[in-house]
CSV table of N, CA and C in Angstrom, one decimal:
chain,number,residue,atom,x,y,z
A,725,MET,N,67.4,98.7,15.2
A,725,MET,CA,66.6,99.3,18.1
A,725,MET,C,67.6,99.9,17.5
A,726,ALA,N,67.1,101.2,18.2
A,726,ALA,CA,67.5,102.0,19.9
A,726,ALA,C,67.4,101.6,21.0
A,727,SER,N,67.9,101.8,22.1
A,727,SER,CA,68.0,101.2,23.5
A,727,SER,C,68.2,102.7,24.5
A,728,THR,N,67.6,103.1,24.7
A,728,THR,CA,67.5,103.8,25.9
A,728,THR,C,68.8,103.9,26.5
A,729,ALA,N,68.5,104.3,27.2
A,729,ALA,CA,69.7,104.2,29.1
A,729,ALA,C,68.4,104.6,30.5
A,730,PRO,N,68.5,103.5,31.4
A,730,PRO,CA,67.0,104.4,31.8
A,730,PRO,C,68.2,106.0,32.5
A,731,LEU,N,66.9,106.3,32.3
A,731,LEU,CA,67.0,107.4,33.5
A,731,LEU,C,67.4,108.1,34.7
A,732,GLU,N,67.4,106.4,35.4
A,732,GLU,CA,67.5,107.2,36.9
A,732,GLU,C,67.9,105.3,36.9
A,733,VAL,N,69.3,105.4,38.6
A,733,VAL,CA,69.7,104.1,38.6
A,733,VAL,C,69.7,103.7,39.8
A,734,LYS,N,68.5,103.0,40.5
A,734,LYS,CA,68.7,102.1,41.7
A,734,LYS,C,70.5,102.1,42.0
A,735,GLN,N,70.4,102.8,43.4
A,735,GLN,CA,71.2,101.6,44.2
A,735,GLN,C,70.9,100.6,45.1
A,736,PRO,N,71.5,100.0,45.3
A,736,PRO,CA,71.1,99.1,46.2
A,736,PRO,C,70.9,99.1,46.8
A,737,GLU,N,70.0,98.0,48.1
A,737,GLU,CA,68.5,98.7,48.9
A,737,GLU,C,70.0,98.7,50.0
A,738,THR,N,70.6,97.1,50.4
A,738,THR,CA,71.4,96.9,50.8
A,738,THR,C,72.9,96.9,50.6
A,739,PHE,N,74.1,97.0,51.9
A,739,PHE,CA,75.8,97.2,52.0
A,739,PHE,C,76.0,96.5,53.0
A,740,GLU,N,77.1,96.6,53.4
A,740,GLU,CA,78.2,96.5,54.2
A,740,GLU,C,78.3,97.3,54.5
A,741,VAL,N,78.6,98.4,56.1
A,741,VAL,CA,79.6,99.4,56.8
A,741,VAL,C,80.5,99.2,57.4
A,742,THR,N,81.4,98.8,57.4
A,742,THR,CA,82.6,98.0,58.0
A,742,THR,C,82.8,99.7,58.3
A,743,ASP,N,83.4,99.9,60.8
A,743,ASP,CA,84.0,100.7,61.2
A,743,ASP,C,85.4,100.7,60.8
A,744,PRO,N,86.9,100.9,60.6
A,744,PRO,CA,87.8,101.3,60.5
A,744,PRO,C,88.1,101.3,61.9
A,745,ALA,N,87.7,101.5,62.5
A,745,ALA,CA,88.3,101.5,63.4
A,745,ALA,C,87.9,99.9,65.0
A,746,ARG,N,86.7,99.6,64.2
A,746,ARG,CA,86.7,98.2,64.9
A,746,ARG,C,87.3,97.1,64.9
A,747,PRO,N,88.0,96.9,65.9
A,747,PRO,CA,88.8,95.6,65.5
A,747,PRO,C,88.8,94.2,64.7
A,748,TRP,N,89.3,93.1,63.9
A,748,TRP,CA,88.5,92.7,63.4
A,748,TRP,C,89.0,91.0,63.9
A,749,LYS,N,88.5,90.2,64.6
A,749,LYS,CA,88.6,88.3,65.2
A,749,LYS,C,89.3,87.4,63.8
A,750,VAL,N,89.6,86.2,64.4
A,750,VAL,CA,90.2,86.0,63.5
A,750,VAL,C,89.9,84.7,64.4
A,751,LEU,N,89.1,83.3,64.0
A,751,LEU,CA,87.8,82.8,63.6
A,751,LEU,C,89.1,81.1,63.5
A,752,VAL,N,89.1,80.3,63.9
A,752,VAL,CA,90.1,78.6,63.5
A,752,VAL,C,88.5,77.9,64.1
A,753,TRP,N,88.6,77.2,62.3
A,753,TRP,CA,87.5,76.5,62.8
A,753,TRP,C,87.6,74.7,62.7
A,754,ASN,N,86.1,74.0,63.0
A,754,ASN,CA,86.6,72.1,63.5
A,754,ASN,C,87.0,72.7,62.1
A,755,ASP,N,87.4,71.3,62.3
A,755,ASP,CA,87.9,70.2,60.6
A,755,ASP,C,88.1,69.2,61.6
A,756,PRO,N,87.8,67.7,60.3
A,756,PRO,CA,87.8,66.3,60.4
A,756,PRO,C,89.0,66.6,59.8
A,757,ILE,N,90.1,67.1,59.8
A,757,ILE,CA,91.6,66.4,59.1
A,757,ILE,C,92.1,66.3,59.6
A,758,ASN,N,92.9,68.0,60.9
A,758,ASN,CA,94.1,68.8,62.2
A,758,ASN,C,94.1,67.9,62.9
A,759,LEU,N,94.6,66.9,63.4
A,759,LEU,CA,94.1,66.0,64.9
A,759,LEU,C,95.0,66.9,66.4
A,760,MET,N,94.6,66.9,67.0
A,760,MET,CA,94.5,68.1,68.5
A,760,MET,C,95.8,69.0,68.3
A,761,ASN,N,96.4,67.7,68.9
A,761,ASN,CA,97.4,68.0,69.0
A,761,ASN,C,98.3,68.9,68.0
A,762,TYR,N,98.7,68.5,66.6
A,762,TYR,CA,98.5,69.6,64.7
A,762,TYR,C,98.3,71.5,65.6
A,763,VAL,N,96.9,71.7,65.8
A,763,VAL,CA,96.1,72.6,66.4
A,763,VAL,C,96.7,73.3,67.4
A,764,THR,N,96.9,72.2,68.4
A,764,THR,CA,97.6,73.3,69.6
A,764,THR,C,99.2,73.2,69.4
A,765,PHE,N,100.0,73.0,68.3
A,765,PHE,CA,100.8,73.3,67.9
A,765,PHE,C,101.3,74.5,67.0
A,766,VAL,N,100.8,74.5,66.0
A,766,VAL,CA,100.0,75.6,64.9
A,766,VAL,C,99.9,76.9,66.4
A,767,LEU,N,98.3,77.0,66.7
A,767,LEU,CA,98.6,78.7,67.9
A,767,LEU,C,99.7,78.8,68.5
A,768,GLN,N,100.6,78.1,69.6
A,768,GLN,CA,101.5,78.2,69.7
A,768,GLN,C,102.6,78.1,69.0
A,769,LYS,N,103.0,78.2,68.0
A,769,LYS,CA,104.3,78.6,66.4
A,769,LYS,C,103.3,80.0,66.4
A,770,LEU,N,102.3,80.5,65.4
A,770,LEU,CA,102.1,81.4,64.8
A,770,LEU,C,101.5,82.8,65.8
A,771,PHE,N,101.3,82.1,67.1
A,771,PHE,CA,101.1,83.6,67.4
A,771,PHE,C,101.6,83.8,68.7
A,772,GLY,N,102.8,82.3,68.7
A,772,GLY,CA,103.7,82.8,70.3
A,772,GLY,C,102.3,81.8,72.2
A,773,TYR,N,100.9,81.6,71.6
A,773,TYR,CA,100.1,81.4,72.8
A,773,TYR,C,101.4,80.1,74.0
A,774,SER,N,101.0,80.2,74.6
A,774,SER,CA,101.9,79.3,76.3
A,774,SER,C,100.8,78.0,76.2
A,775,LYS,N,101.7,77.0,75.7
A,775,LYS,CA,100.8,75.4,75.8
A,775,LYS,C,99.2,75.0,76.7
A,776,GLN,N,99.4,75.8,77.4
A,776,GLN,CA,97.9,75.9,78.4
A,776,GLN,C,96.5,76.7,76.8
A,777,LYS,N,97.1,78.1,77.0
A,777,LYS,CA,95.6,78.8,76.3
A,777,LYS,C,96.1,78.3,74.9
A,778,ALA,N,96.9,77.7,74.1
A,778,ALA,CA,96.7,76.7,72.6
A,778,ALA,C,96.3,75.9,72.3
A,779,THR,N,96.2,74.8,74.4
A,779,THR,CA,95.4,73.6,74.3
A,779,THR,C,93.5,74.3,74.5
A,780,ARG,N,94.0,75.5,75.3
A,780,ARG,CA,92.5,76.2,76.1
A,780,ARG,C,91.6,75.7,74.4
A,781,LEU,N,92.6,76.9,73.9
A,781,LEU,CA,91.2,77.6,72.5
A,781,LEU,C,91.1,76.3,71.2
A,782,MET,N,92.1,75.2,71.2
A,782,MET,CA,92.1,73.6,70.8
A,782,MET,C,91.3,73.9,71.1
A,783,MET,N,90.5,73.0,72.1
A,783,MET,CA,89.7,73.1,72.9
A,783,MET,C,88.0,73.4,72.7
A,784,ASP,N,87.7,74.7,73.0
A,784,ASP,CA,86.9,76.1,71.7
A,784,ASP,C,86.8,74.8,70.8
A,785,VAL,N,87.3,75.0,68.9
A,785,VAL,CA,87.8,74.7,68.7
A,785,VAL,C,86.5,73.3,68.4
A,786,HIS,N,87.3,72.0,69.1
A,786,HIS,CA,86.8,71.2,68.8
A,786,HIS,C,85.6,70.6,70.3
A,787,THR,N,85.2,70.6,70.6
A,787,THR,CA,83.6,71.4,71.7
A,787,THR,C,82.7,72.1,71.3
A,788,LYS,N,83.3,73.5,70.6
A,788,LYS,CA,82.2,74.3,70.3
A,788,LYS,C,82.2,74.8,69.0
A,789,GLY,N,83.4,73.9,68.4
A,789,GLY,CA,83.2,74.3,67.4
A,789,GLY,C,83.7,75.9,66.3
A,790,LYS,N,84.6,76.5,67.0
A,790,LYS,CA,85.4,77.2,66.4
A,790,LYS,C,85.8,77.7,67.4
A,791,ALA,N,87.2,78.8,67.5
A,791,ALA,CA,87.4,79.2,68.7
A,791,ALA,C,88.3,80.7,67.7
A,792,VAL,N,88.9,82.5,68.9
A,792,VAL,CA,88.5,83.2,68.8
A,792,VAL,C,90.2,83.5,68.8
A,793,VAL,N,90.7,83.0,67.9
A,793,VAL,CA,92.6,83.0,68.7
A,793,VAL,C,93.5,84.7,67.8
A,794,SER,N,92.9,85.4,67.3
A,794,SER,CA,93.2,86.6,67.0
A,794,SER,C,92.5,87.7,67.5
A,795,SER,N,92.4,89.2,67.9
A,795,SER,CA,92.1,90.1,67.1
A,795,SER,C,93.2,91.4,66.2
A,796,GLY,N,92.1,91.9,66.0
A,796,GLY,CA,93.1,93.8,66.2
A,796,GLY,C,93.4,93.8,64.3
A,797,PRO,N,93.6,94.9,63.9
A,797,PRO,CA,93.2,95.8,62.2
A,797,PRO,C,93.1,94.9,61.8
A,798,ARG,N,92.4,95.2,60.3
A,798,ARG,CA,92.3,94.2,58.8
A,798,ARG,C,93.3,93.7,58.4
A,799,GLU,N,94.3,94.1,58.3
A,799,GLU,CA,95.4,93.7,58.0
A,799,GLU,C,96.6,92.3,58.8
A,800,ARG,N,96.4,93.3,59.9
A,800,ARG,CA,96.6,91.5,60.5
A,800,ARG,C,95.9,90.5,60.2
A,801,ALA,N,94.7,90.6,60.3
A,801,ALA,CA,93.8,89.3,60.9
A,801,ALA,C,94.1,88.9,59.8
A,802,GLU,N,93.6,90.0,58.3
A,802,GLU,CA,94.1,88.8,56.9
A,802,GLU,C,95.3,88.2,57.0
A,803,LEU,N,96.2,88.5,57.5
A,803,LEU,CA,97.5,88.0,57.3
A,803,LEU,C,97.2,86.7,58.9
A,804,ASP,N,96.6,86.6,59.6
A,804,ASP,CA,96.9,86.0,60.0
A,804,ASP,C,95.4,84.6,60.0
A,805,VAL,N,95.0,84.9,59.4
A,805,VAL,CA,94.2,84.1,58.1
A,805,VAL,C,95.1,83.2,57.3
A,806,PHE,N,95.8,84.3,56.6
A,806,PHE,CA,97.0,83.0,55.7
A,806,PHE,C,98.7,82.7,55.8
A,807,ARG,N,98.5,82.7,57.4
A,807,ARG,CA,99.2,82.2,58.4
A,807,ARG,C,98.2,80.5,58.3
A,808,LEU,N,97.4,80.5,58.8
A,808,LEU,CA,96.7,79.6,59.2
A,808,LEU,C,96.3,78.5,57.9
A,809,HIS,N,96.6,79.6,56.6
A,809,HIS,CA,95.4,78.7,55.8
A,809,HIS,C,97.1,77.7,55.7
A,810,GLU,N,97.5,78.6,55.2
A,810,GLU,CA,99.6,77.6,55.2
A,810,GLU,C,99.3,76.6,56.0
A,811,HIS,N,98.9,75.7,57.2
A,811,HIS,CA,99.1,75.1,58.9
A,811,HIS,C,97.9,74.2,57.7
A,812,GLY,N,97.5,75.0,57.1
A,812,GLY,CA,96.2,73.7,57.1
A,812,GLY,C,94.8,73.7,57.9
A,813,LEU,N,94.5,74.9,58.5
A,813,LEU,CA,93.8,74.9,59.6
A,813,LEU,C,92.4,76.3,58.6
A,814,TRP,N,91.3,75.6,59.3
A,814,TRP,CA,90.0,76.2,58.3
A,814,TRP,C,90.2,77.5,59.6
A,815,ALA,N,90.5,78.8,58.9
A,815,ALA,CA,90.4,80.1,59.2
A,815,ALA,C,89.3,81.1,58.6
A,816,THR,N,88.6,81.5,59.6
A,816,THR,CA,87.9,83.1,58.7
A,816,THR,C,88.0,83.8,59.6
A,817,MET,N,87.1,85.6,59.1
A,817,MET,CA,87.6,86.7,59.8
A,817,MET,C,86.5,87.7,59.7
A,818,GLU,N,86.3,88.1,60.9
A,818,GLU,CA,85.4,88.8,60.9
A,818,GLU,C,85.4,90.0,61.3
A,819,GLN,N,84.3,90.8,61.7
A,819,GLN,CA,84.4,92.1,61.9
A,819,GLN,C,84.1,91.9,63.4
A,820,ASP,N,84.5,92.5,64.4
A,820,ASP,CA,84.6,92.1,66.3
A,820,ASP,C,82.7,93.7,65.8
A,821,SER,N,81.3,92.9,66.4
A,821,SER,CA,81.0,93.2,67.1
A,821,SER,C,80.7,94.1,68.7
């Protein structure tokens, strides 16, 4: 039995468009494992934040479930997420709206 290729290939109806000019943001999410003082320590160590700023971000993670800890070009955001993962924190990135 011979098969024939379709005459027309349908393109996906939806696709994600990213604007390279828009910055990416890195989010740290609340988790049941890491202690609050450890999260504060990691934010100080990786981003050079003062204890006050790192504590404020940690409290956002704890009370709101997440906090934006950095933003910038995609490559930088990917590196920040990787480094946060290395320290055991749950982190993701998304393009800023």
